[in-house]
mmCIF file with all atom_site columns, C-alpha atoms in Angstrom:
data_model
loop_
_atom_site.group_PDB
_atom_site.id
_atom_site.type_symbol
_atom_site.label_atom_id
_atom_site.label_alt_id
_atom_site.label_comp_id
_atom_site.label_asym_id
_atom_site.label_entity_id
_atom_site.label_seq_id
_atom_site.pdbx_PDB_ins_code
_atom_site.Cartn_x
_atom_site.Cartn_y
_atom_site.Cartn_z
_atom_site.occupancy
_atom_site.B_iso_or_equiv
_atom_site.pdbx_formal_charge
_atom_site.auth_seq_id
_atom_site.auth_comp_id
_atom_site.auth_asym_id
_atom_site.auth_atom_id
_atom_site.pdbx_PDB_model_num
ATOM 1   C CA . UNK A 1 1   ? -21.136 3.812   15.991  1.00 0.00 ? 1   UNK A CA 1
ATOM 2   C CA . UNK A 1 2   ? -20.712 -0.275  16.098  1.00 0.00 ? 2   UNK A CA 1
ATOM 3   C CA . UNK A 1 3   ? -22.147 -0.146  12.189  1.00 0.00 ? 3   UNK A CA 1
ATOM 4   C CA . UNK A 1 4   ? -20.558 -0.888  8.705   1.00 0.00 ? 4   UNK A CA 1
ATOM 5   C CA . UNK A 1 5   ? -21.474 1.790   5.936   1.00 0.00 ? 5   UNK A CA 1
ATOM 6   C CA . UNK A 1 6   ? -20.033 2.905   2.633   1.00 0.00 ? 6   UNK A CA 1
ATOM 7   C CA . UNK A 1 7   ? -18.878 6.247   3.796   1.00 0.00 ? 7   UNK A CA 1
ATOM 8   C CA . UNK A 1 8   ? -17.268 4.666   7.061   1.00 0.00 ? 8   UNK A CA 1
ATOM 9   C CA . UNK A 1 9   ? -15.097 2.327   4.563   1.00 0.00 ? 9   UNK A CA 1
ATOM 10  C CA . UNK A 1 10  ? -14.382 5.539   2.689   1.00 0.00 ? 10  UNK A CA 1
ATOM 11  C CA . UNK A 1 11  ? -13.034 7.390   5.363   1.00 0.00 ? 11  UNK A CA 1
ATOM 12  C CA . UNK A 1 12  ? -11.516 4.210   7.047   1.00 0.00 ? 12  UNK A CA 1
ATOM 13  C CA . UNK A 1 13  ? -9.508  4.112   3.363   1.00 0.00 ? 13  UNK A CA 1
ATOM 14  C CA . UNK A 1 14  ? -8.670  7.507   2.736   1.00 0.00 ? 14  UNK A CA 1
ATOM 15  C CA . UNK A 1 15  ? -6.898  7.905   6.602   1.00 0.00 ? 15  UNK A CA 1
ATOM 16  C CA . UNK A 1 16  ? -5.015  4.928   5.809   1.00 0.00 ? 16  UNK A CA 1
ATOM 17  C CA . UNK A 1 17  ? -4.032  6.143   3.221   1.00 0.00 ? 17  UNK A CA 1
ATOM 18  C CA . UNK A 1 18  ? -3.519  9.506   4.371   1.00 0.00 ? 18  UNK A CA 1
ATOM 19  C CA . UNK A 1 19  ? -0.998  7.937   6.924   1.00 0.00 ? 19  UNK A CA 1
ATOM 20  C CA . UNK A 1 20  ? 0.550   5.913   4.554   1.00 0.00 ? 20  UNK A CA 1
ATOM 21  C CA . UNK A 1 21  ? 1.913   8.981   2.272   1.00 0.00 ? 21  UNK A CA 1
ATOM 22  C CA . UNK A 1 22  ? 2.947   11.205  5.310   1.00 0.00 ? 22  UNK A CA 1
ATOM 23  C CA . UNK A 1 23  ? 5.312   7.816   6.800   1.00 0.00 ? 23  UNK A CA 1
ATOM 24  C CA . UNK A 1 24  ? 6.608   6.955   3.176   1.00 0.00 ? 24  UNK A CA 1
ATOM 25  C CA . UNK A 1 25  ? 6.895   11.482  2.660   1.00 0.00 ? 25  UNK A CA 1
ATOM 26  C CA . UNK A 1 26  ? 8.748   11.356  5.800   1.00 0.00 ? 26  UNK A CA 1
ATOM 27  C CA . UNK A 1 27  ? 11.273  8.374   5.816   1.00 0.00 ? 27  UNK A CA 1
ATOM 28  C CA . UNK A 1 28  ? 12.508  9.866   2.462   1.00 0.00 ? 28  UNK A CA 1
ATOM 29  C CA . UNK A 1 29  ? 12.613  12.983  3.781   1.00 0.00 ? 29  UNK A CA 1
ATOM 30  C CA . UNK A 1 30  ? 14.774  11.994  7.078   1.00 0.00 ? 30  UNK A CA 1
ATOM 31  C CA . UNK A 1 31  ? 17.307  10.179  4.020   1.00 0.00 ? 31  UNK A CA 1
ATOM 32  C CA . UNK A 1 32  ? 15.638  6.766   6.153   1.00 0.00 ? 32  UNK A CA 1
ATOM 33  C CA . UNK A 1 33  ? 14.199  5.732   2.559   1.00 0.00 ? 33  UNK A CA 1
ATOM 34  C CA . UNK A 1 34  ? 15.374  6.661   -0.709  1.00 0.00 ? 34  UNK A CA 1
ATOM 35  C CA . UNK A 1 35  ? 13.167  8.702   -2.831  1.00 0.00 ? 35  UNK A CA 1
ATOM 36  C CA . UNK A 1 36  ? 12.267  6.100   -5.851  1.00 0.00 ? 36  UNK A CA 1
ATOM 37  C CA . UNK A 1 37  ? 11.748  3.342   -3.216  1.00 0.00 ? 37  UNK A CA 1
ATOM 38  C CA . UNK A 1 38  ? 9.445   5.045   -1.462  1.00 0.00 ? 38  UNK A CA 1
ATOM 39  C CA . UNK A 1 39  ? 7.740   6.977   -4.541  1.00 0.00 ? 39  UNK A CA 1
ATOM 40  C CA . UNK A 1 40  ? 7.440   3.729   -6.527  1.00 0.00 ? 40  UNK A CA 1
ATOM 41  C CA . UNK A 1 41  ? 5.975   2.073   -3.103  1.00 0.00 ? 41  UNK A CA 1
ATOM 42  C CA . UNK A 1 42  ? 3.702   5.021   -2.132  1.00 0.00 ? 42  UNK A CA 1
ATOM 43  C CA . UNK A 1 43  ? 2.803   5.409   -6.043  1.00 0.00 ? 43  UNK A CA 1
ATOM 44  C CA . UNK A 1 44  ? 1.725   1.569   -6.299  1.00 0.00 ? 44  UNK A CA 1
ATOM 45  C CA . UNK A 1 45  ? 0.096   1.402   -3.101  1.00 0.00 ? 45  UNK A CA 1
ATOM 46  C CA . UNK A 1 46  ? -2.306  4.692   -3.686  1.00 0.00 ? 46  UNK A CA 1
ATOM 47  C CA . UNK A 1 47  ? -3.340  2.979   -6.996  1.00 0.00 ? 47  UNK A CA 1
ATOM 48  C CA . UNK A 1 48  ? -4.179  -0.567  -5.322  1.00 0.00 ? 48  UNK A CA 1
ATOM 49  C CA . UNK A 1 49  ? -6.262  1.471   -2.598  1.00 0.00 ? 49  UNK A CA 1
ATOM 50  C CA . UNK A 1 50  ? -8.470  3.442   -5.659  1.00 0.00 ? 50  UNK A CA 1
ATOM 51  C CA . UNK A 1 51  ? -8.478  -0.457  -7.388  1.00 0.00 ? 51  UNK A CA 1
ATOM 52  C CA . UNK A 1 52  ? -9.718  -1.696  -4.346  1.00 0.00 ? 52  UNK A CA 1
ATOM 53  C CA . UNK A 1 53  ? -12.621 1.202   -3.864  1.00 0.00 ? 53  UNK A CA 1
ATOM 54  C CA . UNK A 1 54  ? -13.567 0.748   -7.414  1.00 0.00 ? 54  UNK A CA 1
ATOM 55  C CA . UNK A 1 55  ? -13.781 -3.115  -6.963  1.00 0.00 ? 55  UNK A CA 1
ATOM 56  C CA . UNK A 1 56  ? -15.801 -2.886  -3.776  1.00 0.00 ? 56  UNK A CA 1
ATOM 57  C CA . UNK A 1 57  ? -18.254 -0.535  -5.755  1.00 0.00 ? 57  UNK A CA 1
ATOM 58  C CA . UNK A 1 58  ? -18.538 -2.619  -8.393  1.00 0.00 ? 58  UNK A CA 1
ATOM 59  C CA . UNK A 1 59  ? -18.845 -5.927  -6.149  1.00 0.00 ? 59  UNK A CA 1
ATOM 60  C CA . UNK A 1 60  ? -16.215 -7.434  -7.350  1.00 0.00 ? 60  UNK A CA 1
ATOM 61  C CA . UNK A 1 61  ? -14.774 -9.576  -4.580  1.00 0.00 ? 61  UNK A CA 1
ATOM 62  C CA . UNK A 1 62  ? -10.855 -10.297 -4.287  1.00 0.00 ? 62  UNK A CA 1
ATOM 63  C CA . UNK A 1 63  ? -8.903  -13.457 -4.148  1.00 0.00 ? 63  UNK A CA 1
ATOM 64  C CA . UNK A 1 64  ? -6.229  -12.074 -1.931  1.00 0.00 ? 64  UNK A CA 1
ATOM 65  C CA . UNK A 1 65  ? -5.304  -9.091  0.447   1.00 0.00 ? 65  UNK A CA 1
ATOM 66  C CA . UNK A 1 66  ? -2.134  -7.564  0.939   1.00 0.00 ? 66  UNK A CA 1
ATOM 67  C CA . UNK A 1 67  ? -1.431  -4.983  3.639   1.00 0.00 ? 67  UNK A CA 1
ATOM 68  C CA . UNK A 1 68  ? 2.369   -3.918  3.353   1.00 0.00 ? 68  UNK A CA 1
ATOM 69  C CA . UNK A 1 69  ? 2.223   -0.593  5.707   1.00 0.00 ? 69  UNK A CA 1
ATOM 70  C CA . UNK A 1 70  ? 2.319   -2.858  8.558   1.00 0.00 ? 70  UNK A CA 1
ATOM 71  C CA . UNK A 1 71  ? 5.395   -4.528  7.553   1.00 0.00 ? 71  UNK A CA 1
ATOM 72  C CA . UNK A 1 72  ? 7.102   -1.114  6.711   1.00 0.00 ? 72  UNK A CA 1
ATOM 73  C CA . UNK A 1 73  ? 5.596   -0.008  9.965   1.00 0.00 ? 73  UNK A CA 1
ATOM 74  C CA . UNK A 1 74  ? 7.690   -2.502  11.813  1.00 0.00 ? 74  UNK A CA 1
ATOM 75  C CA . UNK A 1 75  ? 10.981  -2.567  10.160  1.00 0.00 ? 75  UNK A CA 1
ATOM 76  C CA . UNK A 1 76  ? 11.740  1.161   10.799  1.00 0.00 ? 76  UNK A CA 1
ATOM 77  C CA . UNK A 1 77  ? 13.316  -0.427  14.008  1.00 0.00 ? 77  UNK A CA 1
ATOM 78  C CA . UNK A 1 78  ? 14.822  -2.833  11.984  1.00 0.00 ? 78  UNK A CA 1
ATOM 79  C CA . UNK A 1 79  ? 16.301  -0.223  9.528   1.00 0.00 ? 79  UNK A CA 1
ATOM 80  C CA . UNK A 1 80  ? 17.294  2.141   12.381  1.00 0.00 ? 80  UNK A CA 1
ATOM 81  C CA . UNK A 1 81  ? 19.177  0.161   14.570  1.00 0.00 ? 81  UNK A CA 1
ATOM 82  C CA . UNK A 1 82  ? 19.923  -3.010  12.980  1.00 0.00 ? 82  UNK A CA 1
ATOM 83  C CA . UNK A 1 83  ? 20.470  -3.052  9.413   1.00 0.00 ? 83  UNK A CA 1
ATOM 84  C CA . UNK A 1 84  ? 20.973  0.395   7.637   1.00 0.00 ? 84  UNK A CA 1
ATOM 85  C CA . UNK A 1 85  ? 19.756  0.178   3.736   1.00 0.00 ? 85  UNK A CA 1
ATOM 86  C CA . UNK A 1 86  ? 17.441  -2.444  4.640   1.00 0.00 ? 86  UNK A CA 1
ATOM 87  C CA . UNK A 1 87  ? 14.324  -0.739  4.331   1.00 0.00 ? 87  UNK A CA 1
ATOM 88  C CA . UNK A 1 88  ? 15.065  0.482   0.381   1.00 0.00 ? 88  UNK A CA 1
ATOM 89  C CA . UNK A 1 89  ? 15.366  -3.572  -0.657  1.00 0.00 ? 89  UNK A CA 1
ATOM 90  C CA . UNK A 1 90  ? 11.803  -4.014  1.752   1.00 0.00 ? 90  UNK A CA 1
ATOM 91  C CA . UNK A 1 91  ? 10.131  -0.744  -0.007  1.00 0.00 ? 91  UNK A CA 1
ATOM 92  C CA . UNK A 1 92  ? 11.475  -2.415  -3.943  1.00 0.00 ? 92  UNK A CA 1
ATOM 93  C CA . UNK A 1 93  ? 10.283  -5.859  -2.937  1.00 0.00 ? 93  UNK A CA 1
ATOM 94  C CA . UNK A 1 94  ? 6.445   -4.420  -1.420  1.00 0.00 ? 94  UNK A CA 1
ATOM 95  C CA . UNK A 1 95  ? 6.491   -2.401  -4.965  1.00 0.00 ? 95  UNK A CA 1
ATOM 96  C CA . UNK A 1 96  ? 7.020   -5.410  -6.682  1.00 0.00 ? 96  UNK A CA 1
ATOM 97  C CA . UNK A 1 97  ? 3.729   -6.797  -5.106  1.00 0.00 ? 97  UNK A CA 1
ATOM 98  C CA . UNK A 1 98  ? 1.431   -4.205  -5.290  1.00 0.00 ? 98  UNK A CA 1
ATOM 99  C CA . UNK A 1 99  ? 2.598   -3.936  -8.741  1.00 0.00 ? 99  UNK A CA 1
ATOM 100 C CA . UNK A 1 100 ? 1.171   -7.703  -9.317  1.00 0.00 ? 100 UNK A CA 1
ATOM 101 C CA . UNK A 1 101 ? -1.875  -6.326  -6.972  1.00 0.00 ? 101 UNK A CA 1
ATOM 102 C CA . UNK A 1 102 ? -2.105  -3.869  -9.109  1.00 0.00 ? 102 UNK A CA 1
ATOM 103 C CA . UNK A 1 103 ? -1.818  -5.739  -12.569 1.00 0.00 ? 103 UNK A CA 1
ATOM 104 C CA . UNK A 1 104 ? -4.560  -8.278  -10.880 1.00 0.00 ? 104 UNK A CA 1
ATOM 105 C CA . UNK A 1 105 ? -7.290  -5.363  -9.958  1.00 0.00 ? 105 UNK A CA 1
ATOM 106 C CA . UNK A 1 106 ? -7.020  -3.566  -13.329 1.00 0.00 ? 106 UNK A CA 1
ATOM 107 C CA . UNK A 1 107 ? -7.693  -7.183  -15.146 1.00 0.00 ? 107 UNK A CA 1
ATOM 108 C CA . UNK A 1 108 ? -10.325 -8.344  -12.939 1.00 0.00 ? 108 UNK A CA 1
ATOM 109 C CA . UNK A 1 109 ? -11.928 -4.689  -12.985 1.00 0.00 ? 109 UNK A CA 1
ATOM 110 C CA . UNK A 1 110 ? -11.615 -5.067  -16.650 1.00 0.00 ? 110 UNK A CA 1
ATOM 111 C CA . UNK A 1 111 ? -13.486 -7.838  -16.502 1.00 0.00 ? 111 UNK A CA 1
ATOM 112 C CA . UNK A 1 112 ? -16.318 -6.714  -14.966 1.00 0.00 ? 112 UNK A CA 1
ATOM 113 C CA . UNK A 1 113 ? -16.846 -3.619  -17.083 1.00 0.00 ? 113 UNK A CA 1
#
């Protein structure tokens, strides 16, 4: 409809994340992503996206915003046809960051409680 709302950013959120799982559910399940890389990833980035809801709530802006499906998005290719075990080191490194994304929301969440 051209306008910004709560439950627009809600549902805008939850696809996203609905698309994340079913890539990161079926790259392990092809054997195209091991199953702790892409649990750990798909764990760390659900919690960042509830962080992130919670914070916007609350009105609690952020300092910076990271969007790793994109990346993951594009180095399927990369994985597939280039570089095979690639995509496990991409998936531990991403975790790594939404980890510190993570560590970052709960504190400033904290905060503001």
């Amino acid at each position: 409809t051209g306008r910004a709302s709560n439950r627009g950013s809600f549902n805008d959120s939850a696809s996203d994340q609905a698309v994340v799982t079913c890539h990161a559910l079926a790259l392990a399940h092809a054997g195209t992503a091991g199953i702790w890389p892409a649990g750990l990833y798909l764990s760390t980035y659900g919690i960042v996206v509830c962080f992130a809801m919670v914070r916007n709530a609350m009105g609690v802006p952020y300092s910076w915003l990271f969007r790793p499906r994109f990346l993951v998005y594009a180095w399927v290719p990369v994985e597939l046809y280039l570089w095979h075990g690639s995509l496990d080191v991409l998936l531990w490194g991403l975790t790594g960051l939404l980890g510190l994304k993570t560590l970052t929301g709960f504190l400033r969440i904290r905060r503001a409680i």
